[in-house]
JSON list of C-alpha atoms in Angstrom, two decimals:
[
{"chain": "A", "resi": 1, "resn": "ALA", "atom": "CA", "xyz": [-10.75, 2.37, 10.51]},
{"chain": "A", "resi": 2, "resn": "GLN", "atom": "CA", "xyz": [-8.58, 0.82, 12.32]},
{"chain": "A", "resi": 3, "resn": "SER", "atom": "CA", "xyz": [-6.40, 1.50, 15.01]},
{"chain": "A", "resi": 4, "resn": "VAL", "atom": "CA", "xyz": [-3.10, 0.63, 16.71]},
{"chain": "A", "resi": 5, "resn": "THR", "atom": "CA", "xyz": [-1.93, 2.21, 20.72]},
{"chain": "A", "resi": 6, "resn": "GLN", "atom": "CA", "xyz": [1.26, 1.10, 21.18]},
{"chain": "A", "resi": 7, "resn": "LEU", "atom": "CA", "xyz": [1.08, 2.09, 25.07]},
{"chain": "A", "resi": 8, "resn": "ASP", "atom": "CA", "xyz": [4.70, 3.00, 25.91]},
{"chain": "A", "resi": 9, "resn": "SER", "atom": "CA", "xyz": [7.11, 4.84, 23.23]},
{"chain": "A", "resi": 10, "resn": "GLN", "atom": "CA", "xyz": [10.22, 4.03, 25.55]},
{"chain": "A", "resi": 11, "resn": "VAL", "atom": "CA", "xyz": [10.78, 0.63, 27.47]},
{"chain": "A", "resi": 12, "resn": "PRO", "atom": "CA", "xyz": [14.42, 0.45, 30.12]},
{"chain": "A", "resi": 13, "resn": "VAL", "atom": "CA", "xyz": [15.43, -2.74, 31.55]},
{"chain": "A", "resi": 14, "resn": "PHE", "atom": "CA", "xyz": [19.14, -4.37, 32.82]},
{"chain": "A", "resi": 15, "resn": "GLU", "atom": "CA", "xyz": [20.01, -7.37, 31.64]},
{"chain": "A", "resi": 16, "resn": "GLU", "atom": "CA", "xyz": [17.35, -10.73, 32.38]},
{"chain": "A", "resi": 17, "resn": "ALA", "atom": "CA", "xyz": [14.86, -8.84, 33.50]},
{"chain": "A", "resi": 18, "resn": "PRO", "atom": "CA", "xyz": [11.26, -9.46, 31.83]},
{"chain": "A", "resi": 19, "resn": "VAL", "atom": "CA", "xyz": [9.97, -7.11, 30.27]},
{"chain": "A", "resi": 20, "resn": "GLU", "atom": "CA", "xyz": [6.71, -7.13, 28.58]},
{"chain": "A", "resi": 21, "resn": "LEU", "atom": "CA", "xyz": [5.32, -4.91, 25.83]},
{"chain": "A", "resi": 22, "resn": "ARG", "atom": "CA", "xyz": [2.11, -2.96, 26.01]},
{"chain": "A", "resi": 23, "resn": "CYS", "atom": "CA", "xyz": [-0.79, -3.13, 22.45]},
{"chain": "A", "resi": 24, "resn": "ASN", "atom": "CA", "xyz": [-3.85, -2.28, 22.25]},
{"chain": "A", "resi": 25, "resn": "TYR", "atom": "CA", "xyz": [-5.92, -2.54, 18.81]},
{"chain": "A", "resi": 26, "resn": "SER", "atom": "CA", "xyz": [-9.25, -1.22, 17.66]},
{"chain": "A", "resi": 27, "resn": "SER", "atom": "CA", "xyz": [-12.01, -3.51, 15.87]},
{"chain": "A", "resi": 28, "resn": "SER", "atom": "CA", "xyz": [-14.93, -5.18, 16.59]},
{"chain": "A", "resi": 29, "resn": "VAL", "atom": "CA", "xyz": [-14.88, -7.56, 13.50]},
{"chain": "A", "resi": 30, "resn": "SER", "atom": "CA", "xyz": [-11.62, -10.59, 13.78]},
{"chain": "A", "resi": 31, "resn": "VAL", "atom": "CA", "xyz": [-8.09, -9.75, 12.31]},
{"chain": "A", "resi": 32, "resn": "TYR", "atom": "CA", "xyz": [-4.55, -10.74, 12.39]},
{"chain": "A", "resi": 33, "resn": "LEU", "atom": "CA", "xyz": [-1.89, -8.96, 14.56]},
{"chain": "A", "resi": 34, "resn": "PHE", "atom": "CA", "xyz": [2.11, -8.75, 14.71]},
{"chain": "A", "resi": 35, "resn": "TRP", "atom": "CA", "xyz": [4.42, -7.38, 15.86]},
{"chain": "A", "resi": 36, "resn": "TYR", "atom": "CA", "xyz": [7.55, -7.05, 14.11]},
{"chain": "A", "resi": 37, "resn": "VAL", "atom": "CA", "xyz": [11.35, -5.77, 15.77]},
{"chain": "A", "resi": 38, "resn": "GLN", "atom": "CA", "xyz": [13.25, -3.74, 14.37]},
{"chain": "A", "resi": 39, "resn": "TYR", "atom": "CA", "xyz": [17.99, -3.46, 14.69]},
{"chain": "A", "resi": 40, "resn": "PRO", "atom": "CA", "xyz": [19.53, -0.83, 14.46]},
{"chain": "A", "resi": 41, "resn": "ASN", "atom": "CA", "xyz": [19.72, 0.85, 11.14]},
{"chain": "A", "resi": 42, "resn": "GLN", "atom": "CA", "xyz": [18.00, -2.24, 10.07]},
{"chain": "A", "resi": 43, "resn": "GLY", "atom": "CA", "xyz": [14.93, -3.30, 8.18]},
{"chain": "A", "resi": 44, "resn": "LEU", "atom": "CA", "xyz": [11.98, -4.81, 9.81]},
{"chain": "A", "resi": 45, "resn": "GLN", "atom": "CA", "xyz": [11.57, -8.95, 11.03]},
{"chain": "A", "resi": 46, "resn": "LEU", "atom": "CA", "xyz": [8.53, -10.70, 12.09]},
{"chain": "A", "resi": 47, "resn": "LEU", "atom": "CA", "xyz": [8.71, -11.87, 15.36]},
{"chain": "A", "resi": 48, "resn": "LEU", "atom": "CA", "xyz": [5.73, -13.37, 15.80]},
{"chain": "A", "resi": 49, "resn": "LYS", "atom": "CA", "xyz": [1.85, -13.61, 15.00]},
{"chain": "A", "resi": 50, "resn": "TYR", "atom": "CA", "xyz": [-2.26, -14.03, 16.62]},
{"chain": "A", "resi": 51, "resn": "LEU", "atom": "CA", "xyz": [-4.03, -15.21, 12.05]},
{"chain": "A", "resi": 52, "resn": "SER", "atom": "CA", "xyz": [-6.47, -17.71, 14.92]},
{"chain": "A", "resi": 53, "resn": "GLY", "atom": "CA", "xyz": [-6.46, -20.59, 17.47]},
{"chain": "A", "resi": 54, "resn": "SER", "atom": "CA", "xyz": [-4.21, -20.16, 20.82]},
{"chain": "A", "resi": 55, "resn": "THR", "atom": "CA", "xyz": [-4.12, -17.42, 22.03]},
{"chain": "A", "resi": 56, "resn": "LEU", "atom": "CA", "xyz": [-0.79, -17.14, 23.52]},
{"chain": "A", "resi": 57, "resn": "VAL", "atom": "CA", "xyz": [2.29, -17.41, 20.16]},
{"chain": "A", "resi": 58, "resn": "LYS", "atom": "CA", "xyz": [5.26, -17.68, 20.65]},
{"chain": "A", "resi": 59, "resn": "GLY", "atom": "CA", "xyz": [8.14, -17.02, 18.54]},
{"chain": "A", "resi": 60, "resn": "ILE", "atom": "CA", "xyz": [11.32, -15.91, 17.57]},
{"chain": "A", "resi": 61, "resn": "ASN", "atom": "CA", "xyz": [14.02, -15.05, 20.10]},
{"chain": "A", "resi": 62, "resn": "GLY", "atom": "CA", "xyz": [12.46, -16.34, 23.36]},
{"chain": "A", "resi": 63, "resn": "PHE", "atom": "CA", "xyz": [9.12, -13.83, 23.09]},
{"chain": "A", "resi": 64, "resn": "GLU", "atom": "CA", "xyz": [6.29, -14.80, 23.25]},
{"chain": "A", "resi": 65, "resn": "ALA", "atom": "CA", "xyz": [2.25, -13.32, 22.83]},
{"chain": "A", "resi": 66, "resn": "GLU", "atom": "CA", "xyz": [-0.73, -13.72, 24.17]},
{"chain": "A", "resi": 67, "resn": "PHE", "atom": "CA", "xyz": [-4.50, -12.34, 21.86]},
{"chain": "A", "resi": 68, "resn": "ASN", "atom": "CA", "xyz": [-6.93, -10.94, 24.37]},
{"chain": "A", "resi": 69, "resn": "LYS", "atom": "CA", "xyz": [-9.73, -10.55, 22.24]},
{"chain": "A", "resi": 70, "resn": "SER", "atom": "CA", "xyz": [-12.18, -8.70, 25.53]},
{"chain": "A", "resi": 71, "resn": "GLN", "atom": "CA", "xyz": [-9.74, -6.45, 26.30]},
{"chain": "A", "resi": 72, "resn": "THR", "atom": "CA", "xyz": [-7.95, -6.08, 22.98]},
{"chain": "A", "resi": 73, "resn": "SER", "atom": "CA", "xyz": [-4.54, -6.47, 23.49]},
{"chain": "A", "resi": 74, "resn": "PHE", "atom": "CA", "xyz": [-1.55, -8.43, 22.39]},
{"chain": "A", "resi": 75, "resn": "HIS", "atom": "CA", "xyz": [1.91, -7.95, 25.05]},
{"chain": "A", "resi": 76, "resn": "LEU", "atom": "CA", "xyz": [5.01, -8.49, 24.06]},
{"chain": "A", "resi": 77, "resn": "ARG", "atom": "CA", "xyz": [6.40, -10.26, 26.88]},
{"chain": "A", "resi": 78, "resn": "LYS", "atom": "CA", "xyz": [9.99, -12.31, 26.92]},
{"chain": "A", "resi": 79, "resn": "PRO", "atom": "CA", "xyz": [10.78, -13.85, 30.27]},
{"chain": "A", "resi": 80, "resn": "SER", "atom": "CA", "xyz": [14.16, -12.97, 30.48]},
{"chain": "A", "resi": 81, "resn": "VAL", "atom": "CA", "xyz": [15.43, -10.58, 27.60]},
{"chain": "A", "resi": 82, "resn": "HIS", "atom": "CA", "xyz": [19.50, -9.71, 27.31]},
{"chain": "A", "resi": 83, "resn": "ILE", "atom": "CA", "xyz": [22.17, -6.83, 26.15]},
{"chain": "A", "resi": 84, "resn": "SER", "atom": "CA", "xyz": [21.06, -7.66, 21.76]},
{"chain": "A", "resi": 85, "resn": "ASP", "atom": "CA", "xyz": [16.79, -7.54, 22.37]},
{"chain": "A", "resi": 86, "resn": "THR", "atom": "CA", "xyz": [18.11, -3.46, 22.00]},
{"chain": "A", "resi": 87, "resn": "ALA", "atom": "CA", "xyz": [16.06, -2.26, 19.16]},
{"chain": "A", "resi": 88, "resn": "GLU", "atom": "CA", "xyz": [12.53, -1.47, 18.07]},
{"chain": "A", "resi": 89, "resn": "TYR", "atom": "CA", "xyz": [9.04, -2.78, 18.55]},
{"chain": "A", "resi": 90, "resn": "PHE", "atom": "CA", "xyz": [6.27, -2.16, 16.07]},
{"chain": "A", "resi": 91, "resn": "CYS", "atom": "CA", "xyz": [2.78, -4.25, 16.76]},
{"chain": "A", "resi": 92, "resn": "ALA", "atom": "CA", "xyz": [1.14, -4.37, 13.69]},
{"chain": "A", "resi": 93, "resn": "VAL", "atom": "CA", "xyz": [-2.79, -5.50, 12.70]},
{"chain": "A", "resi": 94, "resn": "SER", "atom": "CA", "xyz": [-4.82, -5.85, 9.49]},
{"chain": "A", "resi": 95, "resn": "GLY", "atom": "CA", "xyz": [-8.62, -6.91, 8.61]},
{"chain": "A", "resi": 96, "resn": "PRO", "atom": "CA", "xyz": [-11.17, -6.04, 6.58]},
{"chain": "A", "resi": 97, "resn": "LEU", "atom": "CA", "xyz": [-11.60, -2.08, 8.47]},
{"chain": "A", "resi": 98, "resn": "SER", "atom": "CA", "xyz": [-8.27, -1.29, 7.80]},
{"chain": "A", "resi": 99, "resn": "GLY", "atom": "CA", "xyz": [-7.70, -2.37, 3.94]},
{"chain": "A", "resi": 100, "resn": "GLY", "atom": "CA", "xyz": [-7.64, -4.90, 4.23]},
{"chain": "A", "resi": 101, "resn": "TYR", "atom": "CA", "xyz": [-6.25, -8.52, 5.54]},
{"chain": "A", "resi": 102, "resn": "ASN", "atom": "CA", "xyz": [-2.52, -7.74, 2.76]},
{"chain": "A", "resi": 103, "resn": "LYS", "atom": "CA", "xyz": [-2.03, -4.93, 4.60]},
{"chain": "A", "resi": 104, "resn": "LEU", "atom": "CA", "xyz": [-0.93, -2.99, 7.72]},
{"chain": "A", "resi": 105, "resn": "ILE", "atom": "CA", "xyz": [-1.80, -0.55, 10.24]},
{"chain": "A", "resi": 106, "resn": "PHE", "atom": "CA", "xyz": [1.54, 0.07, 12.56]},
{"chain": "A", "resi": 107, "resn": "GLY", "atom": "CA", "xyz": [1.34, 1.49, 16.29]},
{"chain": "A", "resi": 108, "resn": "ALA", "atom": "CA", "xyz": [4.20, 3.93, 17.05]},
{"chain": "A", "resi": 109, "resn": "GLY", "atom": "CA", "xyz": [6.32, 2.63, 17.70]},
{"chain": "A", "resi": 110, "resn": "THR", "atom": "CA", "xyz": [8.30, 0.78, 21.37]},
{"chain": "A", "resi": 111, "resn": "ARG", "atom": "CA", "xyz": [11.56, 1.67, 21.77]},
{"chain": "A", "resi": 112, "resn": "LEU", "atom": "CA", "xyz": [13.23, -1.36, 23.65]},
{"chain": "A", "resi": 113, "resn": "ALA", "atom": "CA", "xyz": [16.87, -0.38, 25.26]},
{"chain": "A", "resi": 114, "resn": "VAL", "atom": "CA", "xyz": [18.35, -3.24, 27.38]},
{"chain": "A", "resi": 115, "resn": "HIS", "atom": "CA", "xyz": [21.80, -2.10, 30.77]},
{"chain": "A", "resi": 116, "resn": "PRO", "atom": "CA", "xyz": [23.64, -4.30, 31.30]},
{"chain": "B", "resi": 1, "resn": "GLU", "atom": "CA", "xyz": [19.54, -15.92, -1.07]},
{"chain": "B", "resi": 2, "resn": "ALA", "atom": "CA", "xyz": [16.07, -14.34, -0.58]},
{"chain": "B", "resi": 3, "resn": "GLN", "atom": "CA", "xyz": [15.74, -10.40, 0.26]},
{"chain": "B", "resi": 4, "resn": "VAL", "atom": "CA", "xyz": [14.59, -7.45, -0.28]},
{"chain": "B", "resi": 5, "resn": "THR", "atom": "CA", "xyz": [16.72, -4.79, -1.80]},
{"chain": "B", "resi": 6, "resn": "GLN", "atom": "CA", "xyz": [16.81, -1.18, -1.88]},
{"chain": "B", "resi": 7, "resn": "ASN", "atom": "CA", "xyz": [18.79, 1.24, -3.42]},
{"chain": "B", "resi": 8, "resn": "PRO", "atom": "CA", "xyz": [20.41, 4.34, -2.89]},
{"chain": "B", "resi": 9, "resn": "ARG", "atom": "CA", "xyz": [21.03, 3.24, 1.15]},
{"chain": "B", "resi": 10, "resn": "TYR", "atom": "CA", "xyz": [20.70, 7.42, 1.37]},
{"chain": "B", "resi": 11, "resn": "LEU", "atom": "CA", "xyz": [19.89, 9.97, 0.32]},
{"chain": "B", "resi": 12, "resn": "ILE", "atom": "CA", "xyz": [20.47, 13.74, 0.79]},
{"chain": "B", "resi": 13, "resn": "THR", "atom": "CA", "xyz": [18.67, 15.92, -2.33]},
{"chain": "B", "resi": 14, "resn": "VAL", "atom": "CA", "xyz": [17.41, 18.58, -3.13]},
{"chain": "B", "resi": 15, "resn": "THR", "atom": "CA", "xyz": [13.83, 20.48, -3.09]},
{"chain": "B", "resi": 16, "resn": "GLY", "atom": "CA", "xyz": [11.54, 19.96, -6.58]},
{"chain": "B", "resi": 17, "resn": "LYS", "atom": "CA", "xyz": [14.87, 17.46, -8.12]},
{"chain": "B", "resi": 18, "resn": "LYS", "atom": "CA", "xyz": [12.98, 14.28, -8.80]},
{"chain": "B", "resi": 19, "resn": "LEU", "atom": "CA", "xyz": [14.14, 10.77, -7.48]},
{"chain": "B", "resi": 20, "resn": "THR", "atom": "CA", "xyz": [13.82, 7.72, -7.64]},
{"chain": "B", "resi": 21, "resn": "VAL", "atom": "CA", "xyz": [13.93, 5.14, -4.91]},
{"chain": "B", "resi": 22, "resn": "THR", "atom": "CA", "xyz": [14.00, 2.03, -6.73]},
{"chain": "B", "resi": 23, "resn": "CYS", "atom": "CA", "xyz": [12.93, -2.19, -5.00]},
{"chain": "B", "resi": 24, "resn": "SER", "atom": "CA", "xyz": [13.55, -5.86, -6.18]},
{"chain": "B", "resi": 25, "resn": "GLN", "atom": "CA", "xyz": [12.18, -8.46, -4.51]},
{"chain": "B", "resi": 26, "resn": "ASN", "atom": "CA", "xyz": [14.25, -12.07, -6.20]},
{"chain": "B", "resi": 27, "resn": "MET", "atom": "CA", "xyz": [10.47, -13.90, -4.36]},
{"chain": "B", "resi": 28, "resn": "ASN", "atom": "CA", "xyz": [8.46, -14.15, -6.99]},
{"chain": "B", "resi": 29, "resn": "HIS", "atom": "CA", "xyz": [5.99, -12.04, -4.01]},
{"chain": "B", "resi": 30, "resn": "GLU", "atom": "CA", "xyz": [2.62, -10.62, -5.62]},
{"chain": "B", "resi": 31, "resn": "TYR", "atom": "CA", "xyz": [2.19, -8.30, -3.27]},
{"chain": "B", "resi": 32, "resn": "MET", "atom": "CA", "xyz": [4.05, -4.89, -3.09]},
{"chain": "B", "resi": 33, "resn": "SER", "atom": "CA", "xyz": [4.48, -1.60, -1.00]},
{"chain": "B", "resi": 34, "resn": "TRP", "atom": "CA", "xyz": [6.25, 1.00, 0.60]},
{"chain": "B", "resi": 35, "resn": "TYR", "atom": "CA", "xyz": [5.92, 2.68, 4.31]},
{"chain": "B", "resi": 36, "resn": "ARG", "atom": "CA", "xyz": [7.52, 5.19, 5.00]},
{"chain": "B", "resi": 37, "resn": "GLN", "atom": "CA", "xyz": [8.51, 5.42, 8.74]},
{"chain": "B", "resi": 38, "resn": "ASP", "atom": "CA", "xyz": [8.88, 8.88, 10.99]},
{"chain": "B", "resi": 39, "resn": "PRO", "atom": "CA", "xyz": [9.28, 9.51, 15.00]},
{"chain": "B", "resi": 40, "resn": "GLY", "atom": "CA", "xyz": [6.08, 8.62, 16.93]},
{"chain": "B", "resi": 41, "resn": "LEU", "atom": "CA", "xyz": [4.77, 8.05, 13.76]},
{"chain": "B", "resi": 42, "resn": "GLY", "atom": "CA", "xyz": [5.24, 4.20, 13.14]},
{"chain": "B", "resi": 43, "resn": "LEU", "atom": "CA", "xyz": [5.32, 3.48, 9.47]},
{"chain": "B", "resi": 44, "resn": "ARG", "atom": "CA", "xyz": [2.28, 4.83, 7.03]},
{"chain": "B", "resi": 45, "resn": "GLN", "atom": "CA", "xyz": [1.75, 2.81, 3.61]},
{"chain": "B", "resi": 46, "resn": "ILE", "atom": "CA", "xyz": [2.09, 5.10, 0.54]},
{"chain": "B", "resi": 47, "resn": "TYR", "atom": "CA", "xyz": [1.34, 2.64, -2.36]},
{"chain": "B", "resi": 48, "resn": "TYR", "atom": "CA", "xyz": [0.88, -1.18, -2.60]},
{"chain": "B", "resi": 49, "resn": "SER", "atom": "CA", "xyz": [-0.23, -3.73, -5.45]},
{"chain": "B", "resi": 50, "resn": "MET", "atom": "CA", "xyz": [-1.00, -6.36, -6.00]},
{"chain": "B", "resi": 51, "resn": "ASN", "atom": "CA", "xyz": [0.23, -7.31, -8.66]},
{"chain": "B", "resi": 52, "resn": "VAL", "atom": "CA", "xyz": [2.63, -6.69, -12.10]},
{"chain": "B", "resi": 53, "resn": "GLU", "atom": "CA", "xyz": [0.21, -3.74, -13.76]},
{"chain": "B", "resi": 54, "resn": "VAL", "atom": "CA", "xyz": [-2.31, -2.90, -10.36]},
{"chain": "B", "resi": 55, "resn": "THR", "atom": "CA", "xyz": [-0.93, -0.36, -7.91]},
{"chain": "B", "resi": 56, "resn": "ASP", "atom": "CA", "xyz": [-2.95, 2.23, -5.93]},
{"chain": "B", "resi": 57, "resn": "LYS", "atom": "CA", "xyz": [-2.72, 4.63, -3.34]},
{"chain": "B", "resi": 58, "resn": "GLY", "atom": "CA", "xyz": [-2.01, 3.35, 1.05]},
{"chain": "B", "resi": 59, "resn": "ASP", "atom": "CA", "xyz": [-2.40, 5.79, 3.73]},
{"chain": "B", "resi": 60, "resn": "VAL", "atom": "CA", "xyz": [-0.22, 8.97, 2.00]},
{"chain": "B", "resi": 61, "resn": "PRO", "atom": "CA", "xyz": [0.50, 8.96, -1.33]},
{"chain": "B", "resi": 62, "resn": "GLU", "atom": "CA", "xyz": [0.60, 12.40, -1.82]},
{"chain": "B", "resi": 63, "resn": "GLY", "atom": "CA", "xyz": [4.00, 13.14, -3.79]},
{"chain": "B", "resi": 64, "resn": "TYR", "atom": "CA", "xyz": [4.45, 10.12, -4.86]},
{"chain": "B", "resi": 65, "resn": "LYS", "atom": "CA", "xyz": [4.03, 7.77, -7.03]},
{"chain": "B", "resi": 66, "resn": "VAL", "atom": "CA", "xyz": [4.81, 3.48, -8.32]},
{"chain": "B", "resi": 67, "resn": "SER", "atom": "CA", "xyz": [5.29, 1.38, -10.91]},
{"chain": "B", "resi": 68, "resn": "ARG", "atom": "CA", "xyz": [5.17, -2.08, -11.54]},
{"chain": "B", "resi": 69, "resn": "LYS", "atom": "CA", "xyz": [6.14, -3.45, -14.91]},
{"chain": "B", "resi": 70, "resn": "GLU", "atom": "CA", "xyz": [8.09, -6.47, -13.55]},
{"chain": "B", "resi": 71, "resn": "LYS", "atom": "CA", "xyz": [6.94, -8.67, -10.38]},
{"chain": "B", "resi": 72, "resn": "ARG", "atom": "CA", "xyz": [10.12, -8.03, -8.96]},
{"chain": "B", "resi": 73, "resn": "ASN", "atom": "CA", "xyz": [10.70, -4.43, -9.17]},
{"chain": "B", "resi": 74, "resn": "PHE", "atom": "CA", "xyz": [8.24, -1.64, -6.70]},
{"chain": "B", "resi": 75, "resn": "PRO", "atom": "CA", "xyz": [9.59, 1.44, -7.87]},
{"chain": "B", "resi": 76, "resn": "LEU", "atom": "CA", "xyz": [9.39, 4.20, -5.92]},
{"chain": "B", "resi": 77, "resn": "ILE", "atom": "CA", "xyz": [9.20, 8.15, -7.78]},
{"chain": "B", "resi": 78, "resn": "LEU", "atom": "CA", "xyz": [9.00, 11.49, -6.25]},
{"chain": "B", "resi": 79, "resn": "GLU", "atom": "CA", "xyz": [8.88, 13.95, -9.47]},
{"chain": "B", "resi": 80, "resn": "SER", "atom": "CA", "xyz": [9.67, 17.34, -6.91]},
{"chain": "B", "resi": 81, "resn": "PRO", "atom": "CA", "xyz": [10.54, 16.50, -3.43]},
{"chain": "B", "resi": 82, "resn": "SER", "atom": "CA", "xyz": [9.56, 18.14, -0.65]},
{"chain": "B", "resi": 83, "resn": "PRO", "atom": "CA", "xyz": [11.61, 19.11, 3.03]},
{"chain": "B", "resi": 84, "resn": "ASN", "atom": "CA", "xyz": [8.00, 17.11, 4.02]},
{"chain": "B", "resi": 85, "resn": "GLN", "atom": "CA", "xyz": [9.02, 14.20, 2.66]},
{"chain": "B", "resi": 86, "resn": "THR", "atom": "CA", "xyz": [12.45, 13.87, 4.17]},
{"chain": "B", "resi": 87, "resn": "SER", "atom": "CA", "xyz": [12.53, 10.24, 6.51]},
{"chain": "B", "resi": 88, "resn": "LEU", "atom": "CA", "xyz": [12.95, 6.56, 5.82]},
{"chain": "B", "resi": 89, "resn": "TYR", "atom": "CA", "xyz": [11.57, 4.56, 3.98]},
{"chain": "B", "resi": 90, "resn": "PHE", "atom": "CA", "xyz": [10.45, 0.74, 3.78]},
{"chain": "B", "resi": 91, "resn": "CYS", "atom": "CA", "xyz": [9.71, -1.62, 0.99]},
{"chain": "B", "resi": 92, "resn": "ALA", "atom": "CA", "xyz": [8.73, -4.85, 1.77]},
{"chain": "B", "resi": 93, "resn": "SER", "atom": "CA", "xyz": [7.12, -7.76, -0.32]},
{"chain": "B", "resi": 94, "resn": "SER", "atom": "CA", "xyz": [4.92, -10.66, 0.13]},
{"chain": "B", "resi": 95, "resn": "PRO", "atom": "CA", "xyz": [3.47, -13.53, -1.63]},
{"chain": "B", "resi": 96, "resn": "PRO", "atom": "CA", "xyz": [-0.03, -15.07, -1.32]},
{"chain": "B", "resi": 97, "resn": "PHE", "atom": "CA", "xyz": [-2.19, -16.50, 0.73]},
{"chain": "B", "resi": 98, "resn": "ARG", "atom": "CA", "xyz": [0.52, -16.00, 3.74]},
{"chain": "B", "resi": 99, "resn": "ASN", "atom": "CA", "xyz": [-1.92, -14.05, 5.71]},
{"chain": "B", "resi": 100, "resn": "ASN", "atom": "CA", "xyz": [0.38, -10.86, 5.84]},
{"chain": "B", "resi": 101, "resn": "GLU", "atom": "CA", "xyz": [3.57, -12.20, 6.44]},
{"chain": "B", "resi": 102, "resn": "GLN", "atom": "CA", "xyz": [5.74, -9.60, 4.27]},
{"chain": "B", "resi": 103, "resn": "PHE", "atom": "CA", "xyz": [8.73, -9.08, 3.61]},
{"chain": "B", "resi": 104, "resn": "PHE", "atom": "CA", "xyz": [10.81, -6.12, 4.41]},
{"chain": "B", "resi": 105, "resn": "GLY", "atom": "CA", "xyz": [13.75, -3.95, 3.07]},
{"chain": "B", "resi": 106, "resn": "PRO", "atom": "CA", "xyz": [17.28, -3.01, 4.13]},
{"chain": "B", "resi": 107, "resn": "GLY", "atom": "CA", "xyz": [15.42, 0.82, 3.91]},
{"chain": "B", "resi": 108, "resn": "THR", "atom": "CA", "xyz": [15.83, 4.26, 2.20]},
{"chain": "B", "resi": 109, "resn": "ARG", "atom": "CA", "xyz": [16.37, 7.18, 4.54]},
{"chain": "B", "resi": 110, "resn": "LEU", "atom": "CA", "xyz": [15.86, 10.43, 2.24]},
{"chain": "B", "resi": 111, "resn": "THR", "atom": "CA", "xyz": [16.74, 13.95, 3.62]},
{"chain": "B", "resi": 112, "resn": "VAL", "atom": "CA", "xyz": [15.27, 16.42, 1.27]},
{"chain": "B", "resi": 113, "resn": "LEU", "atom": "CA", "xyz": [17.01, 20.42, 1.49]}
]
């Protein structure tokens, strides 16, 4: 079965500093990878996704992620964060070992807290 | 506006009292799914539906039922709720061939006393 590990449960950072949220997945076969963001009291919103092709994926709100097959990682980065980026971020994977490409397996989430 | 709606948004109930959480989408999506979100565990799939009258268990189906009589609606039913079903519930839908870009509802916070 596939699994997703988000290595940090909380990441505090100052405004305008860079940030990296780490995600590792376990799979020996091709997978699709996703980052979702959950703002307080809201549902999840897709930030970006990797399906194939270029390993550097750009998403909304200035976020990007890099797919690294050898390290089975999909870390999320932003060069300069804003207060409004304070939210919980979820990494997710889908593929043949997760029950099909329609099914998402989520990590436990990383809470990003941006301080002034 | 394209959206997934859930009702109610908040619900406090007592053990054993049957309840239904409704989910509706206006995007004509075939695939719909229910997740529960618990601290430290992320989101876990409860049930999913590939299309009308086609439903199947996810990873944590115990204590839940679903139905899919119409394409737009996918209600979650708790026949006899228990305190361990206290959680934040999300409904999601996705179109075919969009490679799992799932659209999520705003969530339903359920407390079972």
